[in-house]
mmCIF file of C-alpha atoms and ligand atoms in Angstrom:
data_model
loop_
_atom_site.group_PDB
_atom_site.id
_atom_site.type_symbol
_atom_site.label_atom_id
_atom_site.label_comp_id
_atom_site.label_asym_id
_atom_site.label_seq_id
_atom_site.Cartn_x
_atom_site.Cartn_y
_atom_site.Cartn_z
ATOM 1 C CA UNK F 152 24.292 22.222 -317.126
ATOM 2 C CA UNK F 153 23.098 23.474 -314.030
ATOM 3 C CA UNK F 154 25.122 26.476 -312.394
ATOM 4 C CA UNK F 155 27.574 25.771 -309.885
ATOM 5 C CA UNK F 156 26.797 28.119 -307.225
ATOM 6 C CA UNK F 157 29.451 29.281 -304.281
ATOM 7 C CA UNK F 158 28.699 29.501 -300.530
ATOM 8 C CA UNK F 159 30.747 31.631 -297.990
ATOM 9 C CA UNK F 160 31.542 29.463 -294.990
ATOM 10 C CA UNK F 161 30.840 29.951 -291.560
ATOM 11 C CA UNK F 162 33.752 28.186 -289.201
ATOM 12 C CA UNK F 163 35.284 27.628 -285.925
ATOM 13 C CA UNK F 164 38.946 26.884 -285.173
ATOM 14 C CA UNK F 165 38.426 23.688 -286.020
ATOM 15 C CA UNK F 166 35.288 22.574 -288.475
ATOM 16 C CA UNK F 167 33.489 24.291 -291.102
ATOM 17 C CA UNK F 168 29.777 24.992 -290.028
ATOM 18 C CA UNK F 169 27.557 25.866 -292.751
ATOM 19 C CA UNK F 170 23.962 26.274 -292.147
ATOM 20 C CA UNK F 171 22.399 23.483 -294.523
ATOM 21 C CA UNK F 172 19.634 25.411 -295.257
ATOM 22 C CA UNK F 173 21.517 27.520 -297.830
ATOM 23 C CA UNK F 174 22.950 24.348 -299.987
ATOM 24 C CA UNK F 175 19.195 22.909 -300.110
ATOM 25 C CA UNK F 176 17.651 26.334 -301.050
ATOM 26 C CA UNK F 177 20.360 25.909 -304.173
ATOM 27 C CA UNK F 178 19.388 22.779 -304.962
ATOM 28 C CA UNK F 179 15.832 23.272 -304.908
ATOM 29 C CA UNK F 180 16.644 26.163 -307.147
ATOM 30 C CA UNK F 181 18.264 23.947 -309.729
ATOM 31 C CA UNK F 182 22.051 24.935 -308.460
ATOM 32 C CA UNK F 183 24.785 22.789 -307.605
ATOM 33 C CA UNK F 184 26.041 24.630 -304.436
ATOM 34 C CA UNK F 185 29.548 24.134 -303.107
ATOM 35 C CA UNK F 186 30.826 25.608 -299.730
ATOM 36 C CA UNK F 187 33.650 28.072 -299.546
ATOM 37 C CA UNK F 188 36.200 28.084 -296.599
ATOM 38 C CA UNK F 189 38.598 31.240 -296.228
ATOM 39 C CA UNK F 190 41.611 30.957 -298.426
ATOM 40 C CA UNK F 191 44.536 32.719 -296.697
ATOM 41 C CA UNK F 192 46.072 33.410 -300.123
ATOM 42 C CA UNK F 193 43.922 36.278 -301.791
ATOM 43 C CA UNK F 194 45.378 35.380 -305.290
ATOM 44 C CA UNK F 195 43.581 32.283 -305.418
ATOM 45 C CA UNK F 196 40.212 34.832 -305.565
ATOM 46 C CA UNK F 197 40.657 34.796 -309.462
ATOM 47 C CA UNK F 198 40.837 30.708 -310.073
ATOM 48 C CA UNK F 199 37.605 29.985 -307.366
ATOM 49 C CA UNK F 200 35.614 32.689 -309.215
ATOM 50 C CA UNK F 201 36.240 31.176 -312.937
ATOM 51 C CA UNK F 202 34.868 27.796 -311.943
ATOM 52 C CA UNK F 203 31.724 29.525 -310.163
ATOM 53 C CA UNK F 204 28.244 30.892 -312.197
ATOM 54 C CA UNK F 205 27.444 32.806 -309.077
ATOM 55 C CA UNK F 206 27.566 33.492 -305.238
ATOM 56 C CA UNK F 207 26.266 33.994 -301.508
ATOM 57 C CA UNK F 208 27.626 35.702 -299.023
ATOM 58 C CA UNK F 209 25.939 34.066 -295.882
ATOM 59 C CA UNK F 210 25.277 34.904 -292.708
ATOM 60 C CA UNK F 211 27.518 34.721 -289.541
ATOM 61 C CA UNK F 212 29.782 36.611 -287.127
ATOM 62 C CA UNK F 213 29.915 40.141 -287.135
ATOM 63 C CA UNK F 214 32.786 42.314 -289.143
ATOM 64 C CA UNK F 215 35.537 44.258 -287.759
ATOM 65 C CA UNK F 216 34.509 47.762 -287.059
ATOM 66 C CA UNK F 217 38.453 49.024 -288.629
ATOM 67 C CA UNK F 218 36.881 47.939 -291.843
ATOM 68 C CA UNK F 219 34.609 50.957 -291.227
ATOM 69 C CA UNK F 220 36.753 53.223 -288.966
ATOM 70 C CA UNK F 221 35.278 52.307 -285.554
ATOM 71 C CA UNK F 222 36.381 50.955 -282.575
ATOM 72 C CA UNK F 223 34.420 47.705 -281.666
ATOM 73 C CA UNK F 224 31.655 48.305 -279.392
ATOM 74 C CA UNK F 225 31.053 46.497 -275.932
ATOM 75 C CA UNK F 226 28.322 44.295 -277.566
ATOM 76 C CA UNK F 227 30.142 43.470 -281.238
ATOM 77 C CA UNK F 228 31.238 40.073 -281.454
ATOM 78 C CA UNK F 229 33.834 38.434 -282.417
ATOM 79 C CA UNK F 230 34.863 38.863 -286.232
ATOM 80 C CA UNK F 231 37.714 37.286 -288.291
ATOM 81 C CA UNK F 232 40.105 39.132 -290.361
ATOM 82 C CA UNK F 233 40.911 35.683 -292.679
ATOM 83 C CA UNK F 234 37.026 35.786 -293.125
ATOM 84 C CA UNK F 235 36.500 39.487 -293.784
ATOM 85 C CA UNK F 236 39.666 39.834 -295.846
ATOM 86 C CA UNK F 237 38.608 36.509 -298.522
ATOM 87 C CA UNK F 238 35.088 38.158 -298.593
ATOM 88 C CA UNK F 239 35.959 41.434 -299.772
ATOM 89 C CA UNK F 240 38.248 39.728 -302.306
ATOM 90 C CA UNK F 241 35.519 37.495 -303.803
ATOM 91 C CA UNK F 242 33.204 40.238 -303.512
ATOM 92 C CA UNK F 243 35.218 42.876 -305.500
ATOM 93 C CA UNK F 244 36.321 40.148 -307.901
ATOM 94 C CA UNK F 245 32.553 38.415 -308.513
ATOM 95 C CA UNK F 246 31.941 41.983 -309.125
ATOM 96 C CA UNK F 247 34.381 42.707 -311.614
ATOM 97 C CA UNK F 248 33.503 39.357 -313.548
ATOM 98 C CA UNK F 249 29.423 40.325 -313.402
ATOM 99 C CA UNK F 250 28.477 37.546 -311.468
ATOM 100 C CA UNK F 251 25.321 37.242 -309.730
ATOM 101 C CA UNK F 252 25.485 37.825 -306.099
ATOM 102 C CA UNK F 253 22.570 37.123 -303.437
ATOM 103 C CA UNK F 254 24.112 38.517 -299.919
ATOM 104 C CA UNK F 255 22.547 37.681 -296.890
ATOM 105 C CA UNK F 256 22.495 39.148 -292.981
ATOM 106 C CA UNK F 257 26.339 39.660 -292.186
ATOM 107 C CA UNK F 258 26.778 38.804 -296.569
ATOM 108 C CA UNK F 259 24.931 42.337 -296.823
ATOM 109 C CA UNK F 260 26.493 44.055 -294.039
ATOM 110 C CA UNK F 261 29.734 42.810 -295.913
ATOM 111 C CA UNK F 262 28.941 44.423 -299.075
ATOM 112 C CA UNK F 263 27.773 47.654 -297.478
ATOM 113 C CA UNK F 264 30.797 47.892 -295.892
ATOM 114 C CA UNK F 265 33.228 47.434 -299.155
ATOM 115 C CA UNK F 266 30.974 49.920 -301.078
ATOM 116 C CA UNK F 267 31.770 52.589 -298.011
ATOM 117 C CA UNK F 268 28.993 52.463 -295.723
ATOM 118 C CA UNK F 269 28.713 51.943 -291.482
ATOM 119 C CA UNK F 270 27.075 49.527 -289.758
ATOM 120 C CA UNK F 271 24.829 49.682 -285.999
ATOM 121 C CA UNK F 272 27.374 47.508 -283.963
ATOM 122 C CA UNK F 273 24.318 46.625 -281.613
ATOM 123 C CA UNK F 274 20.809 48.196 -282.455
ATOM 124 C CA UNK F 275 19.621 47.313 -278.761
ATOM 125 C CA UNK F 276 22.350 49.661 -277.247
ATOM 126 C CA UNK F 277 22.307 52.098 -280.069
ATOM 127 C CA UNK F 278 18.994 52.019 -281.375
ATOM 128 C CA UNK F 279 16.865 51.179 -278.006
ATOM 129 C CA UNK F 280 13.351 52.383 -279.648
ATOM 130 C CA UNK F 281 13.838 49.716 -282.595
ATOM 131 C CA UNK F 282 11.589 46.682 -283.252
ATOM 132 C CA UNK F 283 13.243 43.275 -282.042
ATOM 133 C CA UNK F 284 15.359 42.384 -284.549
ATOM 134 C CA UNK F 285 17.434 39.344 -283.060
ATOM 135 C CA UNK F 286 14.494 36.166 -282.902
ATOM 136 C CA UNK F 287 16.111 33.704 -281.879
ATOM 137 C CA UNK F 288 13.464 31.501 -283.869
ATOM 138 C CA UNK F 289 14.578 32.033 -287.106
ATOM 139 C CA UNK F 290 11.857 29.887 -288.436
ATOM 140 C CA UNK F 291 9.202 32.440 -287.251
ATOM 141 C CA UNK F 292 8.369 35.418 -289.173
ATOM 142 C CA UNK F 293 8.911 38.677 -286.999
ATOM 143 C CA UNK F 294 8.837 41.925 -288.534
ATOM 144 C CA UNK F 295 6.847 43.564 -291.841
ATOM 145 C CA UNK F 296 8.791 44.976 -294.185
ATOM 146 C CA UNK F 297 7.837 48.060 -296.958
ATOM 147 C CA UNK F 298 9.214 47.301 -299.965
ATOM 148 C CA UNK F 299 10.452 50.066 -302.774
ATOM 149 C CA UNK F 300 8.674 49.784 -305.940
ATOM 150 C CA UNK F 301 10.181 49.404 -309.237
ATOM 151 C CA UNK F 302 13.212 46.879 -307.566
ATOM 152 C CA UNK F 303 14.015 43.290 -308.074
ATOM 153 C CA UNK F 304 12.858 43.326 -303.916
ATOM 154 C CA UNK F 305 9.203 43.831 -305.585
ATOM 155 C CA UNK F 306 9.229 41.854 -307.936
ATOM 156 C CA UNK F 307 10.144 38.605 -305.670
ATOM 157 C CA UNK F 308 8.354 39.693 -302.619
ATOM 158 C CA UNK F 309 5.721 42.118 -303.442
ATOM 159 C CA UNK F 310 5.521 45.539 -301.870
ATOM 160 C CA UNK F 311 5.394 44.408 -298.965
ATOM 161 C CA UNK F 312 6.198 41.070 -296.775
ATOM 162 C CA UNK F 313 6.455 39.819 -293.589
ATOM 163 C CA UNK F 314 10.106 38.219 -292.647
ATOM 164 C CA UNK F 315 11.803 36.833 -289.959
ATOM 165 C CA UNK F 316 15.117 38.298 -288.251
ATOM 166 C CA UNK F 317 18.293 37.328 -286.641
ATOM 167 C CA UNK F 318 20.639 40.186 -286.496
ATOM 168 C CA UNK F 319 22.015 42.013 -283.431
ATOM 169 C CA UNK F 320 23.602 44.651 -286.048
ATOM 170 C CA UNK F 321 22.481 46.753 -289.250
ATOM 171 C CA UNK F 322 23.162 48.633 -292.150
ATOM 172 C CA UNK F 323 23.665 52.668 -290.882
ATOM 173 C CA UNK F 324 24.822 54.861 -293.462
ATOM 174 C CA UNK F 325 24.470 53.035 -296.641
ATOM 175 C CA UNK F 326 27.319 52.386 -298.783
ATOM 176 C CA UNK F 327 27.701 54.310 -302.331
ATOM 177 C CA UNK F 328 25.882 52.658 -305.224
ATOM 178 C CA UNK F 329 23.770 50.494 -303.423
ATOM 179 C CA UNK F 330 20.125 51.245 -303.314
ATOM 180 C CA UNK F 331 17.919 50.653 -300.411
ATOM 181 C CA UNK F 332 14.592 48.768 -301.334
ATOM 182 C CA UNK F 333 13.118 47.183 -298.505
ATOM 183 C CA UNK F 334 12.969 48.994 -294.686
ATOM 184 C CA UNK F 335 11.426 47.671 -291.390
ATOM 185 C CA UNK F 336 8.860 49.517 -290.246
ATOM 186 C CA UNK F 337 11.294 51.234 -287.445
ATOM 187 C CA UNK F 338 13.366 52.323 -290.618
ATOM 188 C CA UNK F 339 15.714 49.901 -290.196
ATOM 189 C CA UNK F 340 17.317 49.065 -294.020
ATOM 190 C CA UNK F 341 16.349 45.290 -294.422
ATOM 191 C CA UNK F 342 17.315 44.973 -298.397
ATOM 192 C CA UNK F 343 19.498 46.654 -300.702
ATOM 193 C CA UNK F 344 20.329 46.500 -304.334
ATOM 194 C CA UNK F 345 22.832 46.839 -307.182
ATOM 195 C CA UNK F 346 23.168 45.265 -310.433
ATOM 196 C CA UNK F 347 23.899 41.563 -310.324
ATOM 197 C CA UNK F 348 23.291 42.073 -306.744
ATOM 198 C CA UNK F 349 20.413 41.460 -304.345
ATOM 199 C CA UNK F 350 21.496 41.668 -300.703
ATOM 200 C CA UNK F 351 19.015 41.262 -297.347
ATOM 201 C CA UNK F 352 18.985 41.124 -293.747
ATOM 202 C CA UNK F 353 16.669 38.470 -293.125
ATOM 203 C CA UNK F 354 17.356 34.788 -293.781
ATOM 204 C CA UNK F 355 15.094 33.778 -297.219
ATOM 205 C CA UNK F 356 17.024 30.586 -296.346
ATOM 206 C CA UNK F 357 15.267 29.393 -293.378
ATOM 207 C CA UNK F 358 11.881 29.667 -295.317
ATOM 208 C CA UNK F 359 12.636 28.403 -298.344
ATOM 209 C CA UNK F 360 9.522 26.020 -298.269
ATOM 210 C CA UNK F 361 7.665 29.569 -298.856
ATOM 211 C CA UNK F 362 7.506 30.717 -302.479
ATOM 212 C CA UNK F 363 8.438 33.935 -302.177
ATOM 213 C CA UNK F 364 11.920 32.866 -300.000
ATOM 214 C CA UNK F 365 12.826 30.575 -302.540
ATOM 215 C CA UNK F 366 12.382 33.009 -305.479
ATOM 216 C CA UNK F 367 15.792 34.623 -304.333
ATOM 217 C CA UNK F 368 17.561 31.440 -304.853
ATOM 218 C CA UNK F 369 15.346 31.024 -308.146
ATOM 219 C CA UNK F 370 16.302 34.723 -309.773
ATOM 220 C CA UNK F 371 20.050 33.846 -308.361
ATOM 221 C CA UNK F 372 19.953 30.446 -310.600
ATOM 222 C CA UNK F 373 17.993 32.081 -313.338
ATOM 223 C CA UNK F 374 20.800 35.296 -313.569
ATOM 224 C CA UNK F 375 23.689 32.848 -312.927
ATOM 225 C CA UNK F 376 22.640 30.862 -316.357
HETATM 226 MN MN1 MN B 558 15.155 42.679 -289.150
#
């Protein structure tokens, strides 16, 4: 049977608005991917998770800065507490039942956060000398990144790649028991790593018709068997 793979959803007051790009990734994967919308009752964590072989934590608005003891900066954006709050709750329980877990952009800012780490609320404010990290053509490669050797980054990607970016934030101090394996050339941490986790800050989503993008939905469906 093929793995039945969970998506976190992205949503408005109204409609759920996924990003199609991360079902079809799945699919061409050989997952059956079904989308997630916040649950207001945490409890219902446990009975999601036992029908799911894996998960992704996509990406989308930015997380409250009281989950890491700040006060929001001028430039954050809005963030929702019902989507924050089911996150951590998957993510802690997907954790506890060894399920794989690809996180991606605000996914991986999500799981840096829960493991104890800070976040850059706006790197053009706070980290002026960066490279751009916010193309708005997400289709377009934009930055290189160094990749550590030895980590499951490597062996998708190589030592080194070339990715594209769409985040106004980033990781800061990383959480504990995640390790970093992939950095922008400004230093910035683009990819970190635990076991049964692979988390990044670029979107292998969007270039999925590229080998090496697709491999991360490929080594999700290939752990999640
Ligand atoms: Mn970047």
């Amino acid at each position: 049977m093929k793995p039945m793979i969970g998506i976190t959803a992205s949503f408005d007051d109204t409609y759920i608005i996924n990003d199609q790009n991360y079902a079809n990734s799945l699919e061409k994967a050989g997952a059956i991917p079904v989308i997630l919308p916040p649950l207001h009752d945490l409890s219902r964590v446990d009975a999601v998770l036992a029908r799911l072989d894996g998960l992704i934590l996509s990406g989308g608005q930015d997380i409250s800065p009281f989950r890491y003891d700040q006060d929001p900066h001028p430039n954050c954006a809005s963030y929702s507490d019902l989507r924050d709050a089911y996150e951590i709750a998957l993510y802690n329980k997907a954790r506890q039942l060894e399920l794989p877990i690809l996180a991606i952009c605000r996914g991986m800012q999500l799981v840096n956060v829960i493991h104890g780490g800070t976040l850059v609320q706006d790197i053009v404010s706070q980290r002026p000398d960066s490279l751009e990290h916010a193309k708005p053509d997400v289709t377009a490669t934009a930055h290189r990144i160094t990749i550590e050797s030895g980590s499951v980054m490597e062996q998708i990607m190589g030592g080194s790649a070339v990715v594209n970016s769409l985040h106004h934030q980033a990781i800061d101090q990383p959480g504990e028991g995640l390790k970093v394996t992939a950095r922008a050339g400004d230093d910035m941490i683009e990819a970190l790593e635990a076991d049964n986790l692979i988390a990044v800050q670029f979107h292998p989503e969007r270039l999925f018709s590229q080998p090496a993008f697709l491999r991360f939905f490929e080594e999700l469906v290939r752990r999640a068997k």
